[in-house]
Amino acid sequence: AVDEAMLKENAQLQKQLENESVETKDVSESKLLDMSVMMTAFNQKVLEQSETVAEIMETEETARIHTTGAVKQLQDAADRGRNQSVWLLSILYLSAFSVLFLDWYGS
């Protein structure tokens, strides 16, 4: 009777252990599947960010090139403005002296 009770208890414990083992395996597989899905999503986001960073770098390079060109054009415009001012002042002085000379010559 004692042997029979031990065998029965042993069988119950073995069945319980097998059930817990199956449950643990199912939970582990479920968690691994969830982790796999999350890793796939993470990898996709990293790839998207990499593409976005590449686009930003291209835009930055283009902006830098345009900015350099704009600075050069502004410097050229400032130089032309100074040259035009010199010419305008020269013409005004020449005209003023011409008027003064003609007034003096005519008197």
PDB file of C-alpha atoms in Angstrom, residues 1-100:
ATOM      1  CA  ALA A   1       0.000   0.000   0.000  1.00  0.00           C
ATOM      2  CA  VAL A   2       2.882   2.343   0.810  1.00  0.00           C
ATOM      3  CA  ASP A   3       4.606   1.431  -2.455  1.00  0.00           C
ATOM      4  CA  GLU A   4       1.397   1.979  -4.340  1.00  0.00           C
ATOM      5  CA  ALA A   5       0.875   5.399  -2.702  1.00  0.00           C
ATOM      6  CA  MET A   6       4.477   6.374  -3.512  1.00  0.00           C
ATOM      7  CA  LEU A   7       4.088   5.251  -7.101  1.00  0.00           C
ATOM      8  CA  LYS A   8       0.825   7.196  -7.366  1.00  0.00           C
ATOM      9  CA  GLU A   9       2.398  10.308  -5.815  1.00  0.00           C
ATOM     10  CA  ASN A  10       5.464   9.874  -8.040  1.00  0.00           C
ATOM     11  CA  ALA A  11       3.216   9.662 -11.115  1.00  0.00           C
ATOM     12  CA  GLN A  12       1.319  12.800 -10.021  1.00  0.00           C
ATOM     13  CA  LEU A  13       4.554  14.693  -9.411  1.00  0.00           C
ATOM     14  CA  GLN A  14       5.922  13.560 -12.773  1.00  0.00           C
ATOM     15  CA  LYS A  15       2.704  14.638 -14.549  1.00  0.00           C
ATOM     16  CA  GLN A  16       2.782  18.004 -12.723  1.00  0.00           C
ATOM     17  CA  LEU A  17       6.427  18.477 -13.693  1.00  0.00           C
ATOM     18  CA  GLU A  18       5.648  17.651 -17.339  1.00  0.00           C
ATOM     19  CA  ASN A  19       2.715  20.115 -17.335  1.00  0.00           C
ATOM     20  CA  GLU A  20       4.898  22.855 -15.824  1.00  0.00           C
ATOM     21  CA  SER A  21       7.627  22.041 -18.332  1.00  0.00           C
ATOM     22  CA  VAL A  22       5.155  22.376 -21.240  1.00  0.00           C
ATOM     23  CA  GLU A  23       3.794  25.635 -19.805  1.00  0.00           C
ATOM     24  CA  THR A  24       7.319  26.994 -19.369  1.00  0.00           C
ATOM     25  CA  LYS A  25       8.181  25.985 -22.930  1.00  0.00           C
ATOM     26  CA  ASP A  26       5.012  27.658 -24.270  1.00  0.00           C
ATOM     27  CA  VAL A  27       5.700  30.864 -22.312  1.00  0.00           C
ATOM     28  CA  SER A  28       9.334  30.844 -23.448  1.00  0.00           C
ATOM     29  CA  GLU A  29       8.345  30.368 -27.087  1.00  0.00           C
ATOM     30  CA  SER A  30       5.750  33.131 -26.784  1.00  0.00           C
ATOM     31  CA  LYS A  31       8.284  35.508 -25.214  1.00  0.00           C
ATOM     32  CA  LEU A  32      10.903  34.643 -27.853  1.00  0.00           C
ATOM     33  CA  LEU A  33       8.362  35.304 -30.597  1.00  0.00           C
ATOM     34  CA  ASP A  34       7.493  38.651 -29.006  1.00  0.00           C
ATOM     35  CA  MET A  35      11.195  39.506 -28.752  1.00  0.00           C
ATOM     36  CA  SER A  36      11.688  38.555 -32.391  1.00  0.00           C
ATOM     37  CA  VAL A  37       8.833  40.839 -33.453  1.00  0.00           C
ATOM     38  CA  MET A  38      10.241  43.674 -31.344  1.00  0.00           C
ATOM     39  CA  MET A  39      13.749  43.181 -32.757  1.00  0.00           C
ATOM     40  CA  THR A  40      12.361  43.271 -36.286  1.00  0.00           C
ATOM     41  CA  ALA A  41      10.523  46.514 -35.509  1.00  0.00           C
ATOM     42  CA  PHE A  42      13.655  47.924 -33.854  1.00  0.00           C
ATOM     43  CA  ASN A  43      15.804  47.034 -36.868  1.00  0.00           C
ATOM     44  CA  GLN A  44      13.254  48.663 -39.186  1.00  0.00           C
ATOM     45  CA  LYS A  45      13.294  51.874 -37.126  1.00  0.00           C
ATOM     46  CA  VAL A  46      17.097  51.916 -37.080  1.00  0.00           C
ATOM     47  CA  LEU A  47      17.119  51.528 -40.868  1.00  0.00           C
ATOM     48  CA  GLU A  48      14.598  54.359 -41.247  1.00  0.00           C
ATOM     49  CA  GLN A  49      16.685  56.585 -38.972  1.00  0.00           C
ATOM     50  CA  SER A  50      19.797  55.743 -40.963  1.00  0.00           C
ATOM     51  CA  GLU A  51      18.056  56.808 -44.177  1.00  0.00           C
ATOM     52  CA  THR A  52      16.808  59.991 -42.510  1.00  0.00           C
ATOM     53  CA  VAL A  53      20.311  60.822 -41.273  1.00  0.00           C
ATOM     54  CA  ALA A  54      21.689  60.291 -44.792  1.00  0.00           C
ATOM     55  CA  GLU A  55      19.044  62.660 -46.203  1.00  0.00           C
ATOM     56  CA  ILE A  56      19.861  65.259 -43.539  1.00  0.00           C
ATOM     57  CA  MET A  57      23.559  65.004 -44.383  1.00  0.00           C
ATOM     58  CA  GLU A  58      22.821  65.523 -48.087  1.00  0.00           C
ATOM     59  CA  THR A  59      20.624  68.513 -47.275  1.00  0.00           C
ATOM     60  CA  GLU A  60      23.312  69.958 -45.014  1.00  0.00           C
ATOM     61  CA  GLU A  61      25.939  69.591 -47.741  1.00  0.00           C
ATOM     62  CA  THR A  62      23.686  71.288 -50.286  1.00  0.00           C
ATOM     63  CA  ALA A  63      22.861  74.080 -47.829  1.00  0.00           C
ATOM     64  CA  ARG A  64      26.542  74.628 -47.086  1.00  0.00           C
ATOM     65  CA  ILE A  65      27.349  74.874 -50.800  1.00  0.00           C
ATOM     66  CA  HIS A  66      24.498  77.346 -51.365  1.00  0.00           C
ATOM     67  CA  THR A  67      25.504  79.369 -48.314  1.00  0.00           C
ATOM     68  CA  THR A  68      29.084  79.616 -49.529  1.00  0.00           C
ATOM     69  CA  GLY A  69      27.847  80.789 -52.930  1.00  0.00           C
ATOM     70  CA  ALA A  70      25.506  83.310 -51.318  1.00  0.00           C
ATOM     71  CA  VAL A  71      28.310  84.764 -49.198  1.00  0.00           C
ATOM     72  CA  LYS A  72      30.451  85.157 -52.323  1.00  0.00           C
ATOM     73  CA  GLN A  73      27.607  86.888 -54.157  1.00  0.00           C
ATOM     74  CA  LEU A  74      27.015  89.236 -51.215  1.00  0.00           C
ATOM     75  CA  GLN A  75      30.717  90.113 -51.113  1.00  0.00           C
ATOM     76  CA  ASP A  76      30.674  90.785 -54.867  1.00  0.00           C
ATOM     77  CA  ALA A  77      27.573  92.968 -54.505  1.00  0.00           C
ATOM     78  CA  ALA A  78      29.193  94.935 -51.668  1.00  0.00           C
ATOM     79  CA  ASP A  79      32.326  95.454 -53.795  1.00  0.00           C
ATOM     80  CA  ARG A  80      30.223  96.618 -56.734  1.00  0.00           C
ATOM     81  CA  GLY A  81      28.334  98.985 -54.430  1.00  0.00           C
ATOM     82  CA  ARG A  82      31.600 100.510 -53.205  1.00  0.00           C
ATOM     83  CA  ASN A  83      32.880 100.863 -56.780  1.00  0.00           C
ATOM     84  CA  GLN A  84      29.649 102.510 -57.895  1.00  0.00           C
ATOM     85  CA  SER A  85      29.833 104.932 -54.957  1.00  0.00           C
ATOM     86  CA  VAL A  86      33.377 105.907 -55.946  1.00  0.00           C
ATOM     87  CA  TRP A  87      32.303 106.458 -59.555  1.00  0.00           C
ATOM     88  CA  LEU A  88      29.241 108.462 -58.506  1.00  0.00           C
ATOM     89  CA  LEU A  89      31.292 110.693 -56.199  1.00  0.00           C
ATOM     90  CA  SER A  90      33.905 111.171 -58.924  1.00  0.00           C
ATOM     91  CA  ILE A  91      31.236 112.218 -61.420  1.00  0.00           C
ATOM     92  CA  LEU A  92      29.647 114.588 -58.887  1.00  0.00           C
ATOM     93  CA  TYR A  93      33.015 116.231 -58.065  1.00  0.00           C
ATOM     94  CA  LEU A  94      33.879 116.504 -61.741  1.00  0.00           C
ATOM     95  CA  SER A  95      30.473 118.003 -62.526  1.00  0.00           C
ATOM     96  CA  ALA A  96      30.723 120.468 -59.629  1.00  0.00           C
ATOM     97  CA  PHE A  97      34.208 121.613 -60.687  1.00  0.00           C
ATOM     98  CA  SER A  98      33.052 121.832 -64.297  1.00  0.00           C
ATOM     99  CA  VAL A  99      30.141 124.082 -63.286  1.00  0.00           C
ATOM    100  CA  LEU A 100      32.474 126.193 -61.142  1.00  0.00           C
TER     101      LEU A 100
END
